[in-house]
PDB file of C-alpha atoms in Angstrom:
ATOM      1  CA  MET A   1     102.326 111.850 130.817  1.00  0.00           C
ATOM      2  CA  GLU A   2     103.804 113.246 134.042  1.00  0.00           C
ATOM      3  CA  ALA A   3     103.299 116.859 132.939  1.00  0.00           C
ATOM      4  CA  MET A   4      99.562 116.407 132.591  1.00  0.00           C
ATOM      5  CA  GLU A   5      98.681 119.899 133.865  1.00  0.00           C
ATOM      6  CA  THR A   6     100.425 121.479 130.861  1.00  0.00           C
ATOM      7  CA  GLN A   7      98.643 119.152 128.437  1.00  0.00           C
ATOM      8  CA  PRO A   8      95.173 119.675 126.955  1.00  0.00           C
ATOM      9  CA  ARG A   9      92.320 118.026 128.785  1.00  0.00           C
ATOM     10  CA  LEU A  10      91.495 114.486 127.831  1.00  0.00           C
ATOM     11  CA  VAL A  11      88.171 114.119 126.052  1.00  0.00           C
ATOM     12  CA  ASN A  12      87.164 110.723 127.207  1.00  0.00           C
ATOM     13  CA  ALA A  13      89.263 108.098 128.891  1.00  0.00           C
ATOM     14  CA  GLY A  14      87.369 105.328 127.149  1.00  0.00           C
ATOM     15  CA  ASP A  15      88.193 106.707 123.701  1.00  0.00           C
ATOM     16  CA  ARG A  16      91.799 107.091 124.700  1.00  0.00           C
ATOM     17  CA  LEU A  17      92.182 103.463 125.590  1.00  0.00           C
ATOM     18  CA  GLU A  18      90.204 102.352 122.582  1.00  0.00           C
ATOM     19  CA  LEU A  19      91.868 104.385 119.848  1.00  0.00           C
ATOM     20  CA  GLY A  20      95.247 105.447 121.195  1.00  0.00           C
ATOM     21  CA  PRO A  21      96.716 108.693 122.591  1.00  0.00           C
ATOM     22  CA  GLU A  22      96.388 110.589 119.272  1.00  0.00           C
ATOM     23  CA  THR A  23      92.642 111.014 119.785  1.00  0.00           C
ATOM     24  CA  ALA A  24      92.810 111.556 123.551  1.00  0.00           C
ATOM     25  CA  THR A  25      92.162 115.295 123.191  1.00  0.00           C
ATOM     26  CA  LEU A  26      89.691 117.266 121.097  1.00  0.00           C
ATOM     27  CA  GLU A  27      92.660 119.018 119.475  1.00  0.00           C
ATOM     28  CA  GLY A  28      94.117 115.633 118.553  1.00  0.00           C
ATOM     29  CA  LYS A  29      90.827 114.388 117.140  1.00  0.00           C
ATOM     30  CA  ASN A  30      90.493 117.552 115.036  1.00  0.00           C
ATOM     31  CA  LYS A  31      94.056 117.257 113.752  1.00  0.00           C
ATOM     32  CA  VAL A  32      93.475 113.702 112.584  1.00  0.00           C
ATOM     33  CA  LEU A  33      90.132 114.598 110.981  1.00  0.00           C
ATOM     34  CA  GLY A  34      91.592 117.693 109.304  1.00  0.00           C
ATOM     35  CA  PHE A  35      94.468 115.657 107.960  1.00  0.00           C
ATOM     36  CA  TRP A  36      92.041 113.291 106.248  1.00  0.00           C
ATOM     37  CA  VAL A  37      90.466 116.315 104.521  1.00  0.00           C
ATOM     38  CA  PHE A  38      93.959 117.236 103.324  1.00  0.00           C
ATOM     39  CA  LEU A  39      94.541 113.696 102.057  1.00  0.00           C
ATOM     40  CA  GLY A  40      91.267 113.891 100.100  1.00  0.00           C
ATOM     41  CA  GLY A  41      92.687 117.019  98.431  1.00  0.00           C
ATOM     42  CA  GLU A  42      96.004 115.260  97.777  1.00  0.00           C
ATOM     43  CA  CYS A  43      94.050 112.563  95.928  1.00  0.00           C
ATOM     44  CA  ALA A  44      92.734 115.212  93.556  1.00  0.00           C
ATOM     45  CA  LEU A  45      96.235 116.704  93.109  1.00  0.00           C
ATOM     46  CA  PHE A  46      97.875 113.404  92.224  1.00  0.00           C
ATOM     47  CA  ALA A  47      94.908 112.380  90.081  1.00  0.00           C
ATOM     48  CA  SER A  48      95.390 115.445  87.877  1.00  0.00           C
ATOM     49  CA  LEU A  49      99.096 114.603  87.523  1.00  0.00           C
ATOM     50  CA  PHE A  50      98.212 110.985  86.656  1.00  0.00           C
ATOM     51  CA  ALA A  51      95.608 112.139  84.140  1.00  0.00           C
ATOM     52  CA  THR A  52      98.161 114.501  82.553  1.00  0.00           C
ATOM     53  CA  TYR A  53     100.732 111.716  82.363  1.00  0.00           C
ATOM     54  CA  LEU A  54      98.273 109.244  80.834  1.00  0.00           C
ATOM     55  CA  THR A  55      97.238 111.802  78.235  1.00  0.00           C
ATOM     56  CA  LEU A  56     100.809 112.709  77.249  1.00  0.00           C
ATOM     57  CA  ARG A  57     102.704 109.436  77.652  1.00  0.00           C
ATOM     58  CA  GLY A  58     102.615 108.688  73.929  1.00  0.00           C
ATOM     59  CA  HIS A  59     103.992 112.124  72.986  1.00  0.00           C
ATOM     60  CA  THR A  60     107.676 111.221  73.017  1.00  0.00           C
ATOM     61  CA  LEU A  61     108.846 113.587  70.235  1.00  0.00           C
ATOM     62  CA  ASN A  62     111.465 111.111  68.917  1.00  0.00           C
ATOM     63  CA  GLY A  63     112.902 110.895  72.447  1.00  0.00           C
ATOM     64  CA  PRO A  64     113.075 107.673  74.492  1.00  0.00           C
ATOM     65  CA  THR A  65     109.773 105.867  75.133  1.00  0.00           C
ATOM     66  CA  ALA A  66     108.633 104.399  78.446  1.00  0.00           C
ATOM     67  CA  HIS A  67     109.262 100.910  77.075  1.00  0.00           C
ATOM     68  CA  GLU A  68     112.902 101.750  76.246  1.00  0.00           C
ATOM     69  CA  LEU A  69     113.622 103.589  79.517  1.00  0.00           C
ATOM     70  CA  PHE A  70     112.072 101.690  82.397  1.00  0.00           C
ATOM     71  CA  HIS A  71     113.667  98.575  83.895  1.00  0.00           C
ATOM     72  CA  LEU A  72     111.939  96.258  86.370  1.00  0.00           C
ATOM     73  CA  PRO A  73     114.785  95.628  88.897  1.00  0.00           C
ATOM     74  CA  ILE A  74     115.370  99.243  89.964  1.00  0.00           C
ATOM     75  CA  ILE A  75     111.622  99.925  90.217  1.00  0.00           C
ATOM     76  CA  GLY A  76     111.178  96.692  92.176  1.00  0.00           C
ATOM     77  CA  LEU A  77     113.902  97.754  94.613  1.00  0.00           C
ATOM     78  CA  ALA A  78     112.301 101.182  95.142  1.00  0.00           C
ATOM     79  CA  THR A  79     108.905  99.533  95.661  1.00  0.00           C
ATOM     80  CA  ILE A  80     110.152  97.041  98.261  1.00  0.00           C
ATOM     81  CA  LEU A  81     111.906  99.840 100.176  1.00  0.00           C
ATOM     82  CA  LEU A  82     108.801 102.030 100.285  1.00  0.00           C
ATOM     83  CA  LEU A  83     106.347  99.203 101.058  1.00  0.00           C
ATOM     84  CA  THR A  84     108.564  98.039 103.929  1.00  0.00           C
ATOM     85  CA  SER A  85     108.791 101.591 105.271  1.00  0.00           C
ATOM     86  CA  SER A  86     105.002 101.669 105.381  1.00  0.00           C
ATOM     87  CA  LEU A  87     105.027  98.561 107.583  1.00  0.00           C
ATOM     88  CA  THR A  88     107.703  99.975 109.910  1.00  0.00           C
ATOM     89  CA  GLY A  89     105.667 103.187 110.144  1.00  0.00           C
ATOM     90  CA  VAL A  90     102.564 101.374 111.319  1.00  0.00           C
ATOM     91  CA  LEU A  91     104.640  99.289 113.758  1.00  0.00           C
ATOM     92  CA  GLY A  92     105.882 102.607 115.169  1.00  0.00           C
ATOM     93  CA  ILE A  93     102.278 103.717 115.760  1.00  0.00           C
ATOM     94  CA  ASN A  94     101.680 100.367 117.413  1.00  0.00           C
ATOM     95  CA  ALA A  95     104.611 101.033 119.756  1.00  0.00           C
ATOM     96  CA  MET A  96     103.157 104.482 120.496  1.00  0.00           C
ATOM     97  CA  HIS A  97      99.817 102.898 121.408  1.00  0.00           C
ATOM     98  CA  ARG A  98     101.663 100.661 123.847  1.00  0.00           C
ATOM     99  CA  GLY A  99     103.394 103.738 125.292  1.00  0.00           C
ATOM    100  CA  ASN A 100     106.821 102.387 124.340  1.00  0.00           C
ATOM    101  CA  LEU A 101     108.925 105.423 123.380  1.00  0.00           C
ATOM    102  CA  GLY A 102     112.116 103.483 122.627  1.00  0.00           C
ATOM    103  CA  SER A 103     110.347 101.132 120.237  1.00  0.00           C
ATOM    104  CA  LEU A 104     108.505 104.062 118.590  1.00  0.00           C
ATOM    105  CA  LEU A 105     111.789 105.908 117.961  1.00  0.00           C
ATOM    106  CA  ARG A 106     113.453 102.769 116.564  1.00  0.00           C
ATOM    107  CA  TRP A 107     110.620 102.071 114.112  1.00  0.00           C
ATOM    108  CA  LEU A 108     110.470 105.710 113.017  1.00  0.00           C
ATOM    109  CA  GLY A 109     114.259 105.612 112.534  1.00  0.00           C
ATOM    110  CA  VAL A 110     113.983 102.535 110.303  1.00  0.00           C
ATOM    111  CA  THR A 111     111.150 104.220 108.382  1.00  0.00           C
ATOM    112  CA  VAL A 112     113.297 107.301 107.737  1.00  0.00           C
ATOM    113  CA  LEU A 113     116.246 105.150 106.608  1.00  0.00           C
ATOM    114  CA  LEU A 114     114.042 103.184 104.182  1.00  0.00           C
ATOM    115  CA  GLY A 115     112.636 106.482 102.858  1.00  0.00           C
ATOM    116  CA  LEU A 116     116.196 107.744 102.303  1.00  0.00           C
ATOM    117  CA  GLY A 117     117.008 104.469 100.517  1.00  0.00           C
ATOM    118  CA  PHE A 118     114.023 104.994  98.221  1.00  0.00           C
ATOM    119  CA  LEU A 119     115.180 108.541  97.442  1.00  0.00           C
ATOM    120  CA  ALA A 120     118.715 107.312  96.697  1.00  0.00           C
ATOM    121  CA  VAL A 121     117.328 104.749  94.219  1.00  0.00           C
ATOM    122  CA  GLN A 122     115.209 107.444  92.576  1.00  0.00           C
ATOM    123  CA  VAL A 123     118.160 109.829  92.255  1.00  0.00           C
ATOM    124  CA  VAL A 124     120.224 107.071  90.582  1.00  0.00           C
ATOM    125  CA  GLU A 125     117.266 106.306  88.284  1.00  0.00           C
ATOM    126  CA  PHE A 126     116.817 109.942  87.218  1.00  0.00           C
ATOM    127  CA  ILE A 127     120.579 110.385  86.655  1.00  0.00           C
ATOM    128  CA  THR A 128     120.556 107.275  84.447  1.00  0.00           C
ATOM    129  CA  TYR A 129     117.672 108.702  82.408  1.00  0.00           C
ATOM    130  CA  ALA A 130     119.474 112.036  82.024  1.00  0.00           C
ATOM    131  CA  GLY A 131     122.494 110.108  80.708  1.00  0.00           C
ATOM    132  CA  GLU A 132     120.241 108.469  78.113  1.00  0.00           C
ATOM    133  CA  GLY A 133     119.106 111.855  76.841  1.00  0.00           C
ATOM    134  CA  PHE A 134     115.817 111.898  78.770  1.00  0.00           C
ATOM    135  CA  GLY A 135     115.482 115.181  80.671  1.00  0.00           C
ATOM    136  CA  PHE A 136     112.570 117.267  81.872  1.00  0.00           C
ATOM    137  CA  GLY A 137     112.253 119.138  78.565  1.00  0.00           C
ATOM    138  CA  THR A 138     112.857 116.215  76.177  1.00  0.00           C
ATOM    139  CA  SER A 139     109.194 115.632  75.338  1.00  0.00           C
ATOM    140  CA  ALA A 140     105.676 116.083  76.664  1.00  0.00           C
ATOM    141  CA  PHE A 141     106.005 112.525  77.969  1.00  0.00           C
ATOM    142  CA  SER A 142     109.224 113.335  79.868  1.00  0.00           C
ATOM    143  CA  SER A 143     107.757 116.506  81.410  1.00  0.00           C
ATOM    144  CA  ALA A 144     104.628 114.676  82.558  1.00  0.00           C
ATOM    145  CA  PHE A 145     106.729 111.770  83.877  1.00  0.00           C
ATOM    146  CA  PHE A 146     109.171 113.910  85.881  1.00  0.00           C
ATOM    147  CA  THR A 147     106.361 116.095  87.236  1.00  0.00           C
ATOM    148  CA  LEU A 148     104.339 113.135  88.524  1.00  0.00           C
ATOM    149  CA  VAL A 149     107.196 110.962  89.799  1.00  0.00           C
ATOM    150  CA  GLY A 150     109.224 113.959  90.998  1.00  0.00           C
ATOM    151  CA  PHE A 151     106.239 115.315  92.917  1.00  0.00           C
ATOM    152  CA  HIS A 152     105.919 111.958  94.642  1.00  0.00           C
ATOM    153  CA  GLY A 153     109.665 111.899  95.395  1.00  0.00           C
ATOM    154  CA  GLY A 154     109.289 115.392  96.850  1.00  0.00           C
ATOM    155  CA  HIS A 155     106.559 114.050  99.135  1.00  0.00           C
ATOM    156  CA  VAL A 156     108.902 111.289 100.304  1.00  0.00           C
ATOM    157  CA  ALA A 157     111.667 113.829 100.996  1.00  0.00           C
ATOM    158  CA  PHE A 158     109.242 116.035 102.929  1.00  0.00           C
ATOM    159  CA  GLY A 159     108.075 113.020 104.953  1.00  0.00           C
ATOM    160  CA  VAL A 160     111.650 112.044 105.806  1.00  0.00           C
ATOM    161  CA  ILE A 161     112.354 115.562 107.152  1.00  0.00           C
ATOM    162  CA  TRP A 162     109.000 115.709 108.971  1.00  0.00           C
ATOM    163  CA  ILE A 163     109.447 112.366 110.737  1.00  0.00           C
ATOM    164  CA  SER A 164     113.081 113.167 111.613  1.00  0.00           C
ATOM    165  CA  ILE A 165     112.015 116.401 113.328  1.00  0.00           C
ATOM    166  CA  LEU A 166     109.244 114.528 115.179  1.00  0.00           C
ATOM    167  CA  MET A 167     111.833 112.015 116.410  1.00  0.00           C
ATOM    168  CA  LEU A 168     113.932 114.841 117.875  1.00  0.00           C
ATOM    169  CA  GLN A 169     110.837 116.306 119.584  1.00  0.00           C
ATOM    170  CA  LEU A 170     109.713 112.903 120.880  1.00  0.00           C
ATOM    171  CA  ARG A 171     113.141 112.317 122.391  1.00  0.00           C
ATOM    172  CA  ARG A 172     112.637 115.431 124.509  1.00  0.00           C
ATOM    173  CA  SER A 173     108.920 115.264 125.317  1.00  0.00           C
ATOM    174  CA  GLY A 174     108.076 111.571 125.269  1.00  0.00           C
ATOM    175  CA  ILE A 175     104.661 110.326 124.148  1.00  0.00           C
ATOM    176  CA  THR A 176     102.134 112.939 125.280  1.00  0.00           C
ATOM    177  CA  PRO A 177      98.545 113.735 124.251  1.00  0.00           C
ATOM    178  CA  ARG A 178      99.950 116.800 122.463  1.00  0.00           C
ATOM    179  CA  LYS A 179     102.704 114.948 120.609  1.00  0.00           C
ATOM    180  CA  ALA A 180     100.811 111.774 119.723  1.00  0.00           C
ATOM    181  CA  PRO A 181      98.474 113.336 117.083  1.00  0.00           C
ATOM    182  CA  LYS A 182     101.520 114.821 115.331  1.00  0.00           C
ATOM    183  CA  VAL A 183     103.163 111.419 115.098  1.00  0.00           C
ATOM    184  CA  PHE A 184      99.906 109.818 113.991  1.00  0.00           C
ATOM    185  CA  ILE A 185      99.220 112.248 111.124  1.00  0.00           C
ATOM    186  CA  ALA A 186     102.850 111.948 109.982  1.00  0.00           C
ATOM    187  CA  SER A 187     102.266 108.197 109.729  1.00  0.00           C
ATOM    188  CA  LEU A 188      99.018 108.783 107.781  1.00  0.00           C
ATOM    189  CA  TYR A 189     100.976 111.002 105.392  1.00  0.00           C
ATOM    190  CA  TRP A 190     103.663 108.360 104.998  1.00  0.00           C
ATOM    191  CA  HIS A 191     101.139 105.613 104.181  1.00  0.00           C
ATOM    192  CA  PHE A 192      99.425 107.931 101.708  1.00  0.00           C
ATOM    193  CA  VAL A 193     102.737 108.519  99.922  1.00  0.00           C
ATOM    194  CA  ASP A 194     103.049 104.741  99.704  1.00  0.00           C
ATOM    195  CA  VAL A 195      99.498 104.470  98.308  1.00  0.00           C
ATOM    196  CA  VAL A 196     100.431 106.934  95.551  1.00  0.00           C
ATOM    197  CA  TRP A 197     103.568 104.924  94.772  1.00  0.00           C
ATOM    198  CA  VAL A 198     101.503 101.740  94.306  1.00  0.00           C
ATOM    199  CA  PHE A 199      99.653 103.519  91.492  1.00  0.00           C
ATOM    200  CA  ILE A 200     102.872 105.026  90.106  1.00  0.00           C
ATOM    201  CA  PHE A 201     104.648 101.688  89.823  1.00  0.00           C
ATOM    202  CA  THR A 202     101.560 100.101  88.287  1.00  0.00           C
ATOM    203  CA  VAL A 203     100.377 102.834  85.918  1.00  0.00           C
ATOM    204  CA  VAL A 204     103.669 104.544  85.016  1.00  0.00           C
ATOM    205  CA  TYR A 205     106.303 101.833  85.201  1.00  0.00           C
ATOM    206  CA  LEU A 206     104.603  98.461  84.692  1.00  0.00           C
ATOM    207  CA  MET A 207     102.190  99.744  82.026  1.00  0.00           C
ATOM    208  CA  GLY A 208     105.083 101.705  80.485  1.00  0.00           C
ATOM    209  CA  ILE A 209     107.207  98.567  80.213  1.00  0.00           C
ATOM    210  CA  LEU A 210     104.242  96.800  78.610  1.00  0.00           C
ATOM    211  CA  GLY A 211     104.551  99.450  75.916  1.00  0.00           C
ATOM    212  CA  ILE A 212     100.997 100.756  75.759  1.00  0.00           C
ATOM    213  CA  SER A 213     100.626 104.329  74.573  1.00  0.00           C
TER     214      SER A 213
ATOM    215  CA  MET B   1     109.311  88.062 108.716  1.00  0.00           C
ATOM    216  CA  THR B   2     109.128  85.708 111.694  1.00  0.00           C
ATOM    217  CA  ASN B   3     111.298  87.590 114.192  1.00  0.00           C
ATOM    218  CA  VAL B   4     108.991  90.541 114.755  1.00  0.00           C
ATOM    219  CA  PRO B   5     110.056  92.390 117.896  1.00  0.00           C
ATOM    220  CA  THR B   6     107.331  91.864 120.444  1.00  0.00           C
ATOM    221  CA  GLU B   7     107.529  94.078 123.476  1.00  0.00           C
ATOM    222  CA  THR B   8     107.181  92.174 126.710  1.00  0.00           C
ATOM    223  CA  HIS B   9     106.163  95.140 128.851  1.00  0.00           C
ATOM    224  CA  ASN B  10     102.753  95.614 127.301  1.00  0.00           C
ATOM    225  CA  THR B  11     100.538  97.476 129.724  1.00  0.00           C
ATOM    226  CA  GLY B  12      97.643  95.309 128.650  1.00  0.00           C
ATOM    227  CA  THR B  13      95.062  98.076 128.882  1.00  0.00           C
ATOM    228  CA  GLU B  14      94.700  98.829 125.159  1.00  0.00           C
ATOM    229  CA  SER B  15      92.196  96.870 123.181  1.00  0.00           C
ATOM    230  CA  GLY B  16      92.905  98.206 119.705  1.00  0.00           C
ATOM    231  CA  SER B  17      96.663  97.872 119.389  1.00  0.00           C
ATOM    232  CA  GLY B  18      98.008  94.791 121.094  1.00  0.00           C
ATOM    233  CA  HIS B  19      99.908  91.920 119.548  1.00  0.00           C
ATOM    234  CA  GLY B  20      96.889  90.942 117.464  1.00  0.00           C
ATOM    235  CA  SER B  21      97.124  94.089 115.362  1.00  0.00           C
ATOM    236  CA  VAL B  22     100.870  93.582 114.823  1.00  0.00           C
ATOM    237  CA  ARG B  23     100.036  90.181 113.344  1.00  0.00           C
ATOM    238  CA  LYS B  24      97.360  91.766 111.129  1.00  0.00           C
ATOM    239  CA  HIS B  25      99.866  94.382 109.922  1.00  0.00           C
ATOM    240  CA  ILE B  26     102.397  91.670 109.076  1.00  0.00           C
ATOM    241  CA  ILE B  27      99.751  89.711 107.155  1.00  0.00           C
ATOM    242  CA  SER B  28      98.678  92.858 105.241  1.00  0.00           C
ATOM    243  CA  PHE B  29     102.312  93.577 104.451  1.00  0.00           C
ATOM    244  CA  ALA B  30     102.869  90.006 103.223  1.00  0.00           C
ATOM    245  CA  ILE B  31      99.844  90.322 100.901  1.00  0.00           C
ATOM    246  CA  MET B  32     101.132  93.667  99.561  1.00  0.00           C
ATOM    247  CA  ILE B  33     104.555  92.187  98.822  1.00  0.00           C
ATOM    248  CA  LEU B  34     102.958  89.109  97.235  1.00  0.00           C
ATOM    249  CA  PHE B  35     100.724  91.248  94.980  1.00  0.00           C
ATOM    250  CA  THR B  36     103.700  93.424  94.022  1.00  0.00           C
ATOM    251  CA  VAL B  37     105.759  90.362  93.112  1.00  0.00           C
ATOM    252  CA  ILE B  38     102.859  88.936  91.057  1.00  0.00           C
ATOM    253  CA  ALA B  39     102.423  92.253  89.193  1.00  0.00           C
ATOM    254  CA  PHE B  40     106.149  92.548  88.420  1.00  0.00           C
ATOM    255  CA  ALA B  41     106.367  88.859  87.427  1.00  0.00           C
ATOM    256  CA  MET B  42     103.428  89.154  85.016  1.00  0.00           C
ATOM    257  CA  VAL B  43     105.025  92.148  83.309  1.00  0.00           C
ATOM    258  CA  GLY B  44     108.460  90.483  83.316  1.00  0.00           C
ATOM    259  CA  ALA B  45     107.024  87.299  81.794  1.00  0.00           C
ATOM    260  CA  GLY B  46     105.934  89.256  78.732  1.00  0.00           C
ATOM    261  CA  MET B  47     102.288  88.188  78.868  1.00  0.00           C
ATOM    262  CA  SER B  48      99.673  89.897  76.709  1.00  0.00           C
ATOM    263  CA  PRO B  49      98.976  93.489  77.894  1.00  0.00           C
ATOM    264  CA  THR B  50      95.221  92.999  77.481  1.00  0.00           C
ATOM    265  CA  VAL B  51      95.411  90.338  80.210  1.00  0.00           C
ATOM    266  CA  VAL B  52      98.094  91.924  82.380  1.00  0.00           C
ATOM    267  CA  ILE B  53      96.774  95.488  82.641  1.00  0.00           C
ATOM    268  CA  PRO B  54      93.379  94.727  84.253  1.00  0.00           C
ATOM    269  CA  VAL B  55      95.047  92.286  86.659  1.00  0.00           C
ATOM    270  CA  ILE B  56      97.817  94.630  87.828  1.00  0.00           C
ATOM    271  CA  LEU B  57      95.323  97.498  88.211  1.00  0.00           C
ATOM    272  CA  ALA B  58      93.095  95.260  90.341  1.00  0.00           C
ATOM    273  CA  LEU B  59      96.105  94.180  92.440  1.00  0.00           C
ATOM    274  CA  ALA B  60      97.035  97.855  92.961  1.00  0.00           C
ATOM    275  CA  VAL B  61      93.518  98.753  94.088  1.00  0.00           C
ATOM    276  CA  ILE B  62      93.425  95.865  96.595  1.00  0.00           C
ATOM    277  CA  GLN B  63      96.874  96.850  97.929  1.00  0.00           C
ATOM    278  CA  VAL B  64      95.733 100.437  98.414  1.00  0.00           C
ATOM    279  CA  ILE B  65      92.552  99.359 100.201  1.00  0.00           C
ATOM    280  CA  LEU B  66      94.713  97.240 102.535  1.00  0.00           C
ATOM    281  CA  GLN B  67      96.937 100.268 103.251  1.00  0.00           C
ATOM    282  CA  LEU B  68      93.942 102.489 104.015  1.00  0.00           C
ATOM    283  CA  TRP B  69      92.028  99.879 105.951  1.00  0.00           C
ATOM    284  CA  ASP B  70      94.786  98.377 108.064  1.00  0.00           C
ATOM    285  CA  PHE B  71      97.846 100.693 108.072  1.00  0.00           C
ATOM    286  CA  MET B  72      95.837 103.921 108.168  1.00  0.00           C
ATOM    287  CA  HIS B  73      93.361 102.516 110.707  1.00  0.00           C
ATOM    288  CA  LEU B  74      90.159 103.120 108.747  1.00  0.00           C
ATOM    289  CA  ASN B  75      88.987  99.774 110.127  1.00  0.00           C
ATOM    290  CA  GLN B  76      88.777 101.304 113.614  1.00  0.00           C
ATOM    291  CA  LYS B  77      85.538 102.774 114.855  1.00  0.00           C
ATOM    292  CA  GLY B  78      84.908 106.516 114.594  1.00  0.00           C
ATOM    293  CA  HIS B  79      86.416 106.707 111.098  1.00  0.00           C
ATOM    294  CA  SER B  80      83.304 107.429 109.040  1.00  0.00           C
ATOM    295  CA  PHE B  81      84.322 111.037 108.200  1.00  0.00           C
ATOM    296  CA  PRO B  82      87.900 110.097 107.210  1.00  0.00           C
ATOM    297  CA  THR B  83      86.431 107.346 105.034  1.00  0.00           C
ATOM    298  CA  LEU B  84      84.044 109.880 103.471  1.00  0.00           C
ATOM    299  CA  PHE B  85      86.868 112.356 102.708  1.00  0.00           C
ATOM    300  CA  ILE B  86      89.278 109.837 101.248  1.00  0.00           C
ATOM    301  CA  THR B  87      86.638 108.087  99.129  1.00  0.00           C
ATOM    302  CA  SER B  88      85.401 111.467  97.785  1.00  0.00           C
ATOM    303  CA  GLY B  89      89.004 112.354  96.911  1.00  0.00           C
ATOM    304  CA  ALA B  90      89.602 108.973  95.302  1.00  0.00           C
ATOM    305  CA  LEU B  91      86.315 109.130  93.392  1.00  0.00           C
ATOM    306  CA  LEU B  92      87.088 112.644  92.082  1.00  0.00           C
ATOM    307  CA  GLY B  93      90.553 111.456  91.121  1.00  0.00           C
ATOM    308  CA  PHE B  94      89.162 108.442  89.305  1.00  0.00           C
ATOM    309  CA  ILE B  95      86.805 110.724  87.343  1.00  0.00           C
ATOM    310  CA  PHE B  96      89.692 113.108  86.421  1.00  0.00           C
ATOM    311  CA  VAL B  97      91.744 110.226  85.090  1.00  0.00           C
ATOM    312  CA  LEU B  98      88.863 108.564  83.281  1.00  0.00           C
ATOM    313  CA  VAL B  99      87.695 111.775  81.592  1.00  0.00           C
ATOM    314  CA  LEU B 100      91.162 112.816  80.402  1.00  0.00           C
ATOM    315  CA  VAL B 101      92.083 109.343  79.190  1.00  0.00           C
ATOM    316  CA  LEU B 102      88.812 108.892  77.303  1.00  0.00           C
ATOM    317  CA  TRP B 103      88.778 112.518  76.018  1.00  0.00           C
ATOM    318  CA  PRO B 104      90.092 112.166  72.442  1.00  0.00           C
TER     319      PRO B 104
END
C-alpha cells in the first residue's frame, strides 16, 4: 500500500482490520454488496435450469437414461477437484487478509489448476456420452442435462479465466484497497459455482443413478 | 490435511483472519468431503431411493450452508444484506423447482 495517494480513501480503519482490505473503501464495500445481489440473481437462473431438468429428465425418447449414462467414479473425481478448489480459494483470501501476496498467488494458482482439472474431467465425460449416442439433441432429457451442466461448466471456465487475469494484475500491483475487492468477489463467485455443483452432483447425478424419473 | 502451510510472518493485527479461521476452513472442508463421501457411498451401496434421496438432499443443503457461512464469510459481521439477497435468491429458486416438479 505504498501508493496510497492514488488509491481511494479508506472508509474506516477499524473496519479494515476487522473485515480485510476488500471492504477498506466505500467502492470495495459496494462491489461486494453488489456482487451478492448478482449471486441472488444467479440462484434464480440456476433454479430455472434445475426445474427444467427435473421436469424433463424422464423424457428420454428411447435414448440413454440417466441411470444408464452416469457413473459414480468420474463424478466423484470432478466433485473432489471442485470442492478442494473451493478450500484453496478461501485460503487465498486468508493469505490476502494477512497481506501475504506470495501465498495469495500460490493459492489462486492451485485453485485455477483444480478448476482446469474439473473442466478436463467434464470434457472427457461429455465426449464419452457423445460416443454412447447421447448428444444435445438426443432427447428433452439430454437437452436439459447439457444446458444445466454445461452452463455450470461455462461458469467454471469463466472463473478460471477471471482468476488468472487477477493473478497477472496482482503480480504487478500487489494487494491494494483497489485490487482486494476484485479478488474477494472472484472468490465469492468461485464458491458459488461450487455451491451449484453440490446440487448438480446430488440432484442430477446421484438421483439419476438411483433411477428416479 | 495436516501439513497446512502456516505463514510465520503474520502481522498479528487482524482479528478476523488469523490461524483460527484457517483451522475453521479446514474443518468445514473436512465435513464437506465427509458428506460427499457419505452421499456417494449411499448411492453406490444401492440402498432404497426413498431413504437415500432425503438424506443426500439434506447433506447437500448442509454443505451449501457451510460454503456460504464459512467460505463466503457470511458469518462475519456486516453481512445482513448479503444474507438477505442470497436467501431471497435461494427461496425463489426453491419455489421455481418445487412448482415445476409438482406441476403435473
